[in-house]
Amino acid sequence: MVVIEVALIVIVGILLLHQVVARIVRKLVHFPAPAFIGRGLDSDLRRRLQPPDKIIQRSGIENGMRVLEVGCGSGAYTTFVARAVGEEGKVYALDIQPEMLQQLEHKLAKPENEDIKNIELVNSSAYDLPFDDGSLDLVYMVTVLQEIPDRSKALQQVRRVLKPGGVLAVTEWLVDPDYPWKSTTIRLGREAGFDIDEALGSLWQYTVRFAKP
Ligand SMILES: C[S@@+](CC[C@H](N)C(=O)[O-])C[C@H]1O[C@@H](n2cnc3c(N)ncnc32)[C@H](O)[C@@H]1O
């Protein structure tokens, strides 16, 4: 019994220490999440902790929408979104790291995803979104915004490509070393000219839904 208690204390201690060190490093140095964490991002454990269908419903997704995912990583959310918008809809999965997109490409090549035909992979930066003005219904970002050094520049781009009334959904998760308070995310969106539509979820994980006026 004592052995189990000591083991639990050691595990929790290591996890807390990892969180503290990771947060300090992320404050000092800006770099995209390394591609080797892609498997962990798209794992059963993550799906249990942060269920994609629940997170995606918060964005107000609908059939037929044209959607951009900024910082798609290995695609933990992309396939769920692709199914939610259906054959009439389209998902652009954008990431700055080709290695992340390769992982998503492998995922899409698996037999269980052969029904998905509406995802286009885009290797680009959030600073330079290769889409026409006012051409998209929804842009979403999950644990991405704080990873981008010039958030204001990225959000201006998002605002440009959204249709009037289009939605930006920003989701953050406490486990992410870049996690910001909800008030910080709301302030960033407002400063970029978005109206706040709704803030959903808890301290553990929240989604702020903004609308382009
Ligand atoms: C923590 S990962 C999250 C990935 C995915 N959204 C998820 O929740 O599983 C952050 C992702 O944002 C991407 N990223 C970081 N800066 C970016 C930028 N300036 N433009 C586009 N993507 C960026 C990284 O390459 C990485 O794949």
Coordinates of N, CA and C and ligand atoms in Angstrom, one line a residue:
M1 N 0.8 -1.2 0.0 CA 0.0 0.0 0.0 C 0.9 1.3 0.0
V2 N 1.9 1.2 0.9 CA 2.8 2.4 1.0 C 3.6 2.6 -0.3
V3 N 3.9 1.4 -0.9 CA 4.7 1.5 -2.2 C 3.8 2.2 -3.3
I4 N 2.5 1.8 -3.3 CA 1.7 2.4 -4.3 C 1.5 3.9 -4.1
E5 N 1.4 4.3 -2.8 CA 1.2 5.7 -2.5 C 2.5 6.5 -2.9
V6 N 3.7 5.9 -2.6 CA 4.9 6.6 -2.9 C 5.1 6.7 -4.4
A7 N 4.7 5.6 -5.1 CA 4.8 5.6 -6.6 C 3.9 6.7 -7.2
L8 N 2.7 6.9 -6.6 CA 1.7 7.9 -7.1 C 2.3 9.3 -6.9
I9 N 2.8 9.5 -5.7 CA 3.4 10.8 -5.3 C 4.5 11.1 -6.3
V10 N 5.4 10.1 -6.6 CA 6.5 10.3 -7.5 C 6.0 10.7 -8.9
I11 N 5.0 9.9 -9.4 CA 4.5 10.2 -10.8 C 3.9 11.6 -10.8
V12 N 3.0 12.0 -9.8 CA 2.4 13.3 -9.9 C 3.5 14.4 -9.8
G13 N 4.5 14.1 -9.0 CA 5.6 15.1 -8.8 C 6.4 15.3 -10.2
I14 N 6.6 14.2 -10.9 CA 7.3 14.3 -12.2 C 6.4 15.0 -13.2
L15 N 5.1 14.8 -13.2 CA 4.2 15.4 -14.1 C 4.2 17.0 -13.8
L16 N 4.1 17.3 -12.5 CA 4.1 18.7 -12.2 C 5.4 19.4 -12.5
L17 N 6.5 18.7 -12.3 CA 7.9 19.3 -12.6 C 8.0 19.5 -14.1
H18 N 7.5 18.5 -14.9 CA 7.5 18.6 -16.3 C 6.7 19.9 -16.8
Q19 N 5.6 20.0 -16.2 CA 4.7 21.2 -16.5 C 5.4 22.5 -16.2
V20 N 6.0 22.6 -15.0 CA 6.7 23.8 -14.7 C 7.9 24.1 -15.6
V21 N 8.7 23.1 -15.9 CA 9.9 23.3 -16.7 C 9.4 23.7 -18.2
A22 N 8.4 22.9 -18.7 CA 7.9 23.2 -20.0 C 7.4 24.6 -20.2
R23 N 6.7 25.1 -19.1 CA 6.1 26.4 -19.2 C 7.2 27.5 -19.2
I24 N 8.3 27.2 -18.4 CA 9.4 28.2 -18.3 C 10.1 28.3 -19.7
V25 N 10.4 27.1 -20.2 CA 11.1 27.0 -21.5 C 10.2 27.7 -22.6
R26 N 8.9 27.5 -22.6 CA 8.0 28.0 -23.7 C 7.9 29.6 -23.5
K27 N 8.1 30.1 -22.3 CA 8.1 31.5 -22.1 C 9.4 32.2 -22.7
L28 N 10.5 31.4 -22.6 CA 11.8 31.9 -23.0 C 12.0 31.8 -24.5
V29 N 11.6 30.6 -25.0 CA 11.9 30.3 -26.4 C 10.7 30.0 -27.2
H30 N 10.5 30.7 -28.4 CA 9.3 30.4 -29.2 C 9.7 29.4 -30.3
F31 N 9.0 28.3 -30.4 CA 9.2 27.4 -31.5 C 7.9 26.5 -31.6
P32 N 7.6 26.1 -32.8 CA 6.4 25.3 -33.0 C 6.5 23.9 -32.2
A33 N 5.4 23.4 -31.7 CA 5.4 22.1 -31.0 C 6.2 21.1 -31.9
P34 N 7.2 20.4 -31.4 CA 8.0 19.5 -32.2 C 7.1 18.4 -32.8
A35 N 7.4 18.0 -34.1 CA 6.6 17.0 -34.8 C 6.5 15.7 -34.1
F36 N 7.5 15.3 -33.2 CA 7.5 14.0 -32.6 C 6.3 13.9 -31.6
I37 N 5.7 15.0 -31.2 CA 4.6 14.9 -30.2 C 3.3 14.6 -31.0
G38 N 3.4 14.5 -32.3 CA 2.2 14.3 -33.1 C 1.4 13.0 -32.7
R39 N 2.1 12.0 -32.4 CA 1.4 10.7 -32.0 C 0.6 10.9 -30.7
G40 N 1.2 11.6 -29.8 CA 0.6 11.9 -28.5 C -0.6 12.8 -28.7
L41 N -0.5 13.7 -29.6 CA -1.6 14.6 -29.8 C -2.9 13.9 -30.4
D42 N -2.6 12.9 -31.2 CA -3.7 12.1 -31.9 C -3.7 10.7 -31.2
S43 N -3.9 10.7 -29.9 CA -3.9 9.4 -29.2 C -5.2 9.1 -28.6
D44 N -5.5 7.9 -28.2 CA -6.7 7.5 -27.5 C -6.8 8.3 -26.1
L45 N -5.7 8.5 -25.5 CA -5.7 9.2 -24.2 C -6.2 10.6 -24.4
R46 N -5.6 11.3 -25.4 CA -6.1 12.6 -25.7 C -7.5 12.7 -26.0
R47 N -8.0 11.7 -26.9 CA -9.4 11.7 -27.3 C -10.3 11.6 -26.0
R48 N -9.8 10.8 -25.0 CA -10.6 10.7 -23.8 C -10.6 12.0 -23.0
L49 N -9.4 12.6 -22.9 CA -9.3 13.8 -22.1 C -10.0 15.0 -22.8
Q50 N -9.9 15.1 -24.1 CA -10.4 16.2 -24.9 C -11.2 15.7 -26.1
P51 N -12.4 15.2 -25.9 CA -13.1 14.5 -27.0 C -13.4 15.4 -28.2
P52 N -12.8 15.1 -29.4 CA -12.9 15.9 -30.5 C -14.4 16.3 -30.9
D53 N -15.3 15.4 -30.8 CA -16.7 15.7 -31.2 C -17.3 16.8 -30.3
K54 N -17.0 16.7 -29.0 CA -17.5 17.7 -28.1 C -16.8 19.1 -28.4
I55 N -15.5 19.1 -28.6 CA -14.8 20.4 -28.9 C -15.3 21.0 -30.2
I56 N -15.5 20.2 -31.2 CA -15.9 20.7 -32.5 C -17.4 21.2 -32.5
Q57 N -18.2 20.6 -31.7 CA -19.6 21.1 -31.7 C -19.7 22.5 -31.1
R58 N -18.7 22.8 -30.2 CA -18.7 24.1 -29.6 C -18.5 25.2 -30.7
S59 N -17.9 24.9 -31.8 CA -17.6 25.9 -32.8 C -18.8 26.3 -33.6
G60 N -19.9 25.5 -33.5 CA -21.1 25.7 -34.3 C -21.0 25.2 -35.7
I61 N -20.3 24.2 -35.8 CA -20.0 23.6 -37.2 C -21.3 23.1 -37.8
E62 N -21.4 23.2 -39.1 CA -22.6 22.8 -39.8 C -22.2 22.1 -41.2
N63 N -23.1 21.3 -41.6 CA -23.0 20.6 -42.9 C -22.7 21.7 -44.0
G64 N -21.8 21.4 -44.9 CA -21.6 22.2 -46.1 C -20.6 23.4 -45.8
M65 N -20.1 23.6 -44.6 CA -19.2 24.7 -44.4 C -17.9 24.6 -45.0
R66 N -17.3 25.7 -45.3 CA -15.9 25.7 -45.7 C -15.0 26.1 -44.5
V67 N -14.2 25.2 -44.1 CA -13.5 25.4 -42.8 C -12.0 25.4 -42.9
L68 N -11.3 26.2 -42.1 CA -9.9 26.2 -42.1 C -9.5 25.8 -40.7
E69 N -8.6 24.9 -40.6 CA -8.0 24.5 -39.3 C -6.5 25.1 -39.3
V70 N -6.3 26.1 -38.5 CA -4.9 26.6 -38.4 C -4.1 25.8 -37.4
G71 N -3.0 25.3 -37.8 CA -2.1 24.5 -36.9 C -2.8 23.1 -36.6
C72 N -3.0 22.4 -37.7 CA -3.8 21.1 -37.6 C -2.9 20.0 -36.9
G73 N -1.6 20.2 -36.9 CA -0.7 19.2 -36.4 C -0.9 17.8 -37.1
S74 N -1.0 16.8 -36.3 CA -1.1 15.4 -36.9 C -2.6 15.1 -37.2
G75 N -3.5 16.0 -37.0 CA -4.9 15.8 -37.4 C -5.8 15.2 -36.4
A76 N -5.6 15.5 -35.1 CA -6.5 14.9 -34.1 C -7.9 15.3 -34.3
Y77 N -8.1 16.5 -34.8 CA -9.5 17.0 -35.0 C -10.0 17.0 -36.4
T78 N -9.0 17.0 -37.3 CA -9.4 17.2 -38.8 C -10.4 16.2 -39.3
T79 N -10.2 15.0 -39.0 CA -11.1 14.0 -39.6 C -12.6 14.1 -39.0
F80 N -12.7 14.5 -37.8 CA -14.0 14.7 -37.2 C -14.7 15.9 -37.8
V81 N -13.9 16.9 -38.1 CA -14.4 18.1 -38.8 C -14.9 17.8 -40.2
A82 N -14.0 17.0 -40.9 CA -14.3 16.7 -42.3 C -15.7 15.9 -42.3
R83 N -15.9 15.0 -41.4 CA -17.2 14.3 -41.4 C -18.3 15.2 -41.0
A84 N -18.1 16.2 -40.1 CA -19.1 17.1 -39.6 C -19.6 18.0 -40.8
V85 N -18.7 18.4 -41.7 CA -19.1 19.3 -42.7 C -19.7 18.5 -43.9
G86 N -19.4 17.2 -44.0 CA -20.0 16.3 -45.0 C -19.4 16.6 -46.4
E87 N -19.9 15.8 -47.3 CA -19.4 15.9 -48.7 C -19.5 17.2 -49.4
E88 N -20.5 18.0 -48.9 CA -20.7 19.3 -49.5 C -19.7 20.3 -48.9
G89 N -19.1 20.0 -47.8 CA -18.2 20.9 -47.1 C -16.8 20.7 -47.5
K90 N -15.9 21.5 -47.0 CA -14.5 21.4 -47.3 C -13.6 21.8 -46.1
V91 N -12.5 21.1 -45.8 CA -11.7 21.4 -44.7 C -10.3 21.6 -45.3
Y92 N -9.7 22.8 -45.0 CA -8.3 23.1 -45.3 C -7.5 22.9 -44.0
A93 N -6.6 21.9 -44.0 CA -5.8 21.6 -42.8 C -4.4 22.3 -43.0
L94 N -4.2 23.3 -42.3 CA -3.0 24.1 -42.5 C -2.0 24.0 -41.3
D95 N -0.7 23.8 -41.7 CA 0.3 23.8 -40.6 C 1.6 24.3 -41.2
I96 N 2.4 24.9 -40.4 CA 3.7 25.4 -40.8 C 4.8 24.3 -40.9
Q97 N 4.5 23.1 -40.3 CA 5.5 22.1 -40.3 C 5.1 20.9 -41.3
P98 N 5.9 20.7 -42.4 CA 5.6 19.6 -43.3 C 5.5 18.3 -42.6
E99 N 6.3 18.1 -41.5 CA 6.4 16.8 -40.8 C 5.0 16.5 -40.1
M100 N 4.3 17.5 -39.7 CA 3.0 17.3 -39.1 C 2.0 16.9 -40.2
L101 N 2.1 17.6 -41.3 CA 1.2 17.3 -42.4 C 1.4 15.9 -42.9
Q102 N 2.6 15.4 -42.9 CA 2.9 14.0 -43.3 C 2.2 13.0 -42.4
Q103 N 2.2 13.4 -41.1 CA 1.5 12.5 -40.2 C 0.0 12.4 -40.5
L104 N -0.6 13.6 -40.8 CA -2.0 13.6 -41.2 C -2.3 12.9 -42.5
E105 N -1.3 13.0 -43.4 CA -1.4 12.3 -44.7 C -1.5 10.8 -44.4
H106 N -0.6 10.3 -43.6 CA -0.6 8.8 -43.2 C -1.9 8.4 -42.6
K107 N -2.5 9.3 -41.7 CA -3.7 9.0 -41.1 C -4.8 8.9 -42.1
L108 N -4.8 9.8 -43.1 CA -5.9 9.8 -44.1 C -5.8 8.6 -45.0
A109 N -4.6 8.0 -45.1 CA -4.4 6.9 -46.0 C -4.9 5.6 -45.4
K110 N -5.3 5.6 -44.1 CA -5.7 4.4 -43.4 C -7.1 4.0 -43.8
P111 N -7.4 2.7 -43.9 CA -8.7 2.2 -44.4 C -9.9 2.9 -43.7
E112 N -9.8 3.1 -42.4 CA -11.0 3.7 -41.7 C -11.3 5.1 -42.1
N113 N -10.3 5.8 -42.8 CA -10.6 7.1 -43.3 C -10.8 7.3 -44.8
E114 N -11.0 6.1 -45.5 CA -11.0 6.2 -46.9 C -12.3 6.9 -47.4
D115 N -13.3 7.0 -46.6 CA -14.5 7.8 -46.9 C -14.3 9.3 -47.0
I116 N -13.2 9.7 -46.4 CA -13.0 11.2 -46.3 C -12.3 11.7 -47.6
K117 N -13.0 12.6 -48.3 CA -12.4 13.1 -49.6 C -12.4 14.6 -49.6
N118 N -12.7 15.3 -48.5 CA -12.9 16.7 -48.5 C -11.9 17.5 -47.7
I119 N -10.7 16.9 -47.5 CA -9.6 17.6 -46.7 C -8.5 17.9 -47.7
E120 N -8.1 19.2 -47.6 CA -6.9 19.6 -48.4 C -5.8 20.0 -47.5
L121 N -4.6 19.5 -47.6 CA -3.5 19.8 -46.7 C -2.8 21.1 -47.3
V122 N -2.5 22.0 -46.4 CA -1.9 23.3 -46.8 C -0.6 23.5 -45.9
N123 N 0.5 23.6 -46.6 CA 1.7 23.9 -45.8 C 2.0 25.4 -45.9
S124 N 1.6 26.1 -44.8 CA 1.8 27.6 -44.8 C 1.8 28.1 -43.4
S125 N 2.1 29.3 -43.3 CA 2.1 30.0 -42.0 C 0.8 30.7 -41.7
A126 N 0.4 30.8 -40.4 CA -0.8 31.6 -40.1 C -0.6 33.0 -40.5
Y127 N 0.6 33.5 -40.7 CA 0.8 34.9 -41.1 C 0.5 35.1 -42.6
D128 N 0.3 34.0 -43.3 CA 0.2 34.2 -44.8 C -0.9 33.1 -45.2
L129 N -2.1 33.4 -44.9 CA -3.1 32.4 -45.3 C -3.5 32.4 -46.8
P130 N -3.3 31.4 -47.5 CA -3.5 31.4 -49.0 C -4.9 31.2 -49.4
F131 N -5.8 32.1 -48.9 CA -7.2 32.0 -49.2 C -7.7 33.4 -49.5
D132 N -8.8 33.5 -50.4 CA -9.3 34.8 -50.7 C -10.0 35.4 -49.6
D133 N -10.1 36.8 -49.6 CA -10.8 37.5 -48.6 C -12.3 37.0 -48.5
G134 N -12.8 36.9 -47.3 CA -14.2 36.5 -47.1 C -14.6 35.2 -47.7
S135 N -13.7 34.2 -47.7 CA -14.1 33.0 -48.4 C -14.4 31.8 -47.5
L136 N -14.3 32.0 -46.2 CA -14.5 30.8 -45.3 C -15.6 31.0 -44.3
D137 N -16.2 30.0 -43.9 CA -17.3 30.1 -42.9 C -16.8 30.0 -41.4
L138 N -15.7 29.1 -41.3 CA -15.3 28.8 -39.9 C -13.8 28.6 -39.9
V139 N -13.1 29.2 -39.0 CA -11.7 29.0 -38.7 C -11.6 28.5 -37.3
Y140 N -10.9 27.4 -37.1 CA -10.7 27.0 -35.7 C -9.2 26.6 -35.4
M141 N -8.9 26.8 -34.1 CA -7.5 26.6 -33.7 C -7.6 25.9 -32.3
V142 N -6.9 24.7 -32.2 CA -6.9 24.0 -30.9 C -5.4 24.0 -30.4
T143 N -5.2 24.6 -29.3 CA -3.9 24.7 -28.7 C -2.8 25.2 -29.7
V144 N -3.1 26.3 -30.4 CA -2.2 26.8 -31.4 C -1.9 28.3 -31.2
L145 N -2.9 29.1 -30.9 CA -2.7 30.5 -30.9 C -1.5 31.0 -30.1
Q146 N -1.3 30.5 -28.9 CA -0.2 31.0 -28.1 C 1.1 30.6 -28.6
E147 N 1.1 29.6 -29.6 CA 2.4 29.1 -30.1 C 2.9 30.1 -31.2
I148 N 2.0 31.0 -31.6 CA 2.4 31.9 -32.7 C 2.9 33.2 -32.1
P149 N 4.2 33.6 -32.4 CA 4.7 34.7 -31.7 C 3.9 36.0 -31.9
D150 N 3.5 36.3 -33.2 CA 2.7 37.5 -33.5 C 1.2 37.1 -33.7
R151 N 0.6 37.0 -32.5 CA -0.8 36.5 -32.6 C -1.7 37.5 -33.3
S152 N -1.4 38.8 -33.1 CA -2.3 39.8 -33.7 C -2.2 39.7 -35.2
K153 N -1.0 39.5 -35.7 CA -0.9 39.4 -37.2 C -1.6 38.1 -37.7
A154 N -1.5 37.0 -37.0 CA -2.2 35.8 -37.4 C -3.8 36.0 -37.3
L155 N -4.2 36.7 -36.3 CA -5.7 36.9 -36.2 C -6.2 37.9 -37.2
Q156 N -5.4 38.8 -37.6 CA -5.8 39.7 -38.7 C -6.0 38.9 -40.0
Q157 N -5.1 38.0 -40.2 CA -5.3 37.1 -41.4 C -6.5 36.3 -41.4
V158 N -6.8 35.7 -40.2 CA -8.0 34.9 -40.0 C -9.3 35.8 -40.3
R159 N -9.2 37.0 -39.8 CA -10.4 37.9 -40.0 C -10.5 38.2 -41.5
R160 N -9.4 38.4 -42.2 CA -9.5 38.6 -43.6 C -10.2 37.5 -44.4
V161 N -9.8 36.3 -44.1 CA -10.3 35.1 -44.9 C -11.8 34.7 -44.5
L162 N -12.2 35.2 -43.3 CA -13.6 34.8 -42.9 C -14.6 35.6 -43.6
K163 N -15.8 35.0 -43.9 CA -16.9 35.8 -44.4 C -17.5 36.7 -43.3
P164 N -18.2 37.8 -43.6 CA -18.8 38.5 -42.6 C -19.8 37.6 -41.8
G165 N -19.7 37.6 -40.5 CA -20.6 36.7 -39.7 C -19.9 35.3 -39.5
G166 N -18.7 35.1 -40.1 CA -18.0 33.9 -40.0 C -17.5 33.7 -38.6
V167 N -17.1 32.5 -38.2 CA -16.8 32.2 -36.8 C -15.3 31.8 -36.7
L168 N -14.7 32.3 -35.7 CA -13.3 31.9 -35.2 C -13.5 31.2 -33.9
A169 N -13.1 29.9 -33.8 CA -13.2 29.2 -32.5 C -11.8 28.8 -32.0
V170 N -11.5 29.3 -30.8 CA -10.2 29.1 -30.3 C -10.3 28.2 -29.0
T171 N -9.7 27.0 -29.1 CA -9.8 26.1 -27.9 C -8.4 26.0 -27.2
E172 N -8.4 26.1 -25.9 CA -7.2 25.9 -25.2 C -7.4 24.9 -24.1
W173 N -6.3 24.2 -23.7 CA -6.3 23.0 -22.8 C -5.2 23.2 -21.8
L174 N -5.6 23.1 -20.5 CA -4.7 23.3 -19.4 C -3.3 22.6 -19.5
V175 N -3.4 21.4 -20.1 CA -2.2 20.5 -20.2 C -1.1 21.1 -21.1
D176 N -1.6 22.0 -22.0 CA -0.7 22.6 -23.0 C 0.2 23.6 -22.3
P177 N 1.6 23.5 -22.4 CA 2.5 24.4 -21.7 C 2.2 25.9 -22.1
D178 N 1.6 26.1 -23.2 CA 1.3 27.5 -23.7 C -0.1 28.0 -23.2
Y179 N -0.8 27.2 -22.4 CA -2.2 27.5 -22.0 C -2.3 29.0 -21.5
P180 N -3.2 29.8 -22.1 CA -3.5 31.1 -21.6 C -4.9 31.2 -20.9
W181 N -5.0 32.1 -20.0 CA -6.3 32.3 -19.3 C -7.3 32.7 -20.4
K182 N -8.6 32.3 -20.1 CA -9.7 32.7 -21.0 C -9.7 34.2 -21.3
S183 N -9.5 35.0 -20.3 CA -9.5 36.4 -20.5 C -8.5 36.9 -21.5
T184 N -7.3 36.2 -21.5 CA -6.3 36.6 -22.5 C -6.8 36.3 -23.9
T185 N -7.4 35.1 -24.1 CA -7.9 34.8 -25.4 C -9.0 35.7 -25.9
I186 N -9.8 36.1 -25.0 CA -10.9 37.0 -25.3 C -10.3 38.4 -25.7
R187 N -9.4 38.8 -24.9 CA -8.7 40.1 -25.2 C -8.1 40.1 -26.6
L188 N -7.4 39.0 -26.9 CA -6.7 39.0 -28.2 C -7.7 39.0 -29.4
G189 N -8.8 38.3 -29.2 CA -9.8 38.3 -30.3 C -10.5 39.6 -30.5
R190 N -10.8 40.3 -29.3 CA -11.4 41.6 -29.4 C -10.4 42.6 -30.1
E191 N -9.1 42.5 -29.7 CA -8.2 43.5 -30.2 C -8.0 43.3 -31.7
A192 N -8.3 42.1 -32.2 CA -8.2 41.8 -33.7 C -9.5 42.2 -34.4
G193 N -10.4 42.7 -33.7 CA -11.7 43.2 -34.3 C -12.8 42.2 -34.4
F194 N -12.7 41.1 -33.6 CA -13.8 40.1 -33.5 C -14.8 40.5 -32.4
D195 N -16.1 40.1 -32.6 CA -17.1 40.2 -31.5 C -17.0 38.9 -30.8
I196 N -17.2 38.9 -29.5 CA -17.2 37.6 -28.8 C -18.7 37.1 -28.9
D197 N -18.8 35.8 -29.3 CA -20.1 35.2 -29.4 C -20.4 34.4 -28.2
E198 N -19.5 33.5 -27.8 CA -19.8 32.7 -26.6 C -18.5 32.1 -26.1
A199 N -18.3 32.0 -24.8 CA -17.2 31.3 -24.2 C -17.7 30.0 -23.5
L200 N -17.2 28.9 -23.9 CA -17.8 27.6 -23.4 C -16.7 26.8 -22.7
G201 N -17.1 25.9 -21.8 CA -16.1 25.0 -21.2 C -15.6 25.5 -19.9
S202 N -14.5 25.0 -19.4 CA -14.1 25.3 -18.0 C -12.6 25.6 -18.1
L203 N -12.0 25.8 -16.9 CA -10.6 26.1 -16.8 C -9.8 25.0 -17.4
W204 N -10.2 23.8 -17.3 CA -9.5 22.6 -17.8 C -9.4 22.7 -19.3
Q205 N -10.5 23.0 -20.0 CA -10.4 23.2 -21.4 C -11.6 24.1 -21.8
Y206 N -11.3 25.1 -22.6 CA -12.4 26.1 -23.0 C -12.3 26.4 -24.5
T207 N -13.4 26.8 -25.0 CA -13.5 27.3 -26.4 C -14.1 28.7 -26.4
V208 N -13.4 29.6 -27.0 CA -14.0 31.0 -27.2 C -14.4 31.1 -28.6
R209 N -15.7 31.4 -28.8 CA -16.2 31.5 -30.2 C -16.4 33.0 -30.5
F210 N -15.7 33.4 -31.5 CA -15.8 34.8 -32.0 C -16.5 34.9 -33.3
A211 N -17.1 36.1 -33.6 CA -17.7 36.3 -34.9 C -17.1 37.5 -35.6
K212 N -16.9 37.4 -36.9 CA -16.5 38.5 -37.6 C -17.6 39.4 -37.9
P213 N -17.5 40.7 -37.5 CA -18.7 41.6 -37.6 C -19.1 41.7 -39.1
Ligands
LIG1 C1 0.4 22.0 -30.0 S1 0.2 21.6 -31.7 C2 -1.5 21.4 -31.8 C3 -1.9 20.6 -33.1 C4 -3.4 20.4 -33.2 N1 -4.2 21.6 -33.3 C5 -4.0 19.5 -32.0 O1 -4.6 20.1 -31.1 O2 -3.7 18.3 -32.0 C6 0.4 23.2 -32.5 C7 0.5 23.2 -34.0 O3 0.5 24.5 -34.5 C8 1.5 24.6 -35.6 N2 1.9 26.0 -35.7 C9 2.7 26.7 -34.9 N3 2.9 27.9 -35.4 C10 2.3 28.0 -36.5 C11 2.1 29.0 -37.5 N4 2.7 30.2 -37.4 N5 1.4 28.8 -38.6 C12 0.8 27.6 -38.8 N6 0.9 26.6 -37.9 C13 1.6 26.8 -36.8 C14 2.6 23.6 -35.1 O4 3.3 23.2 -36.2 C15 1.8 22.5 -34.5 O5 1.4 21.5 -35.4

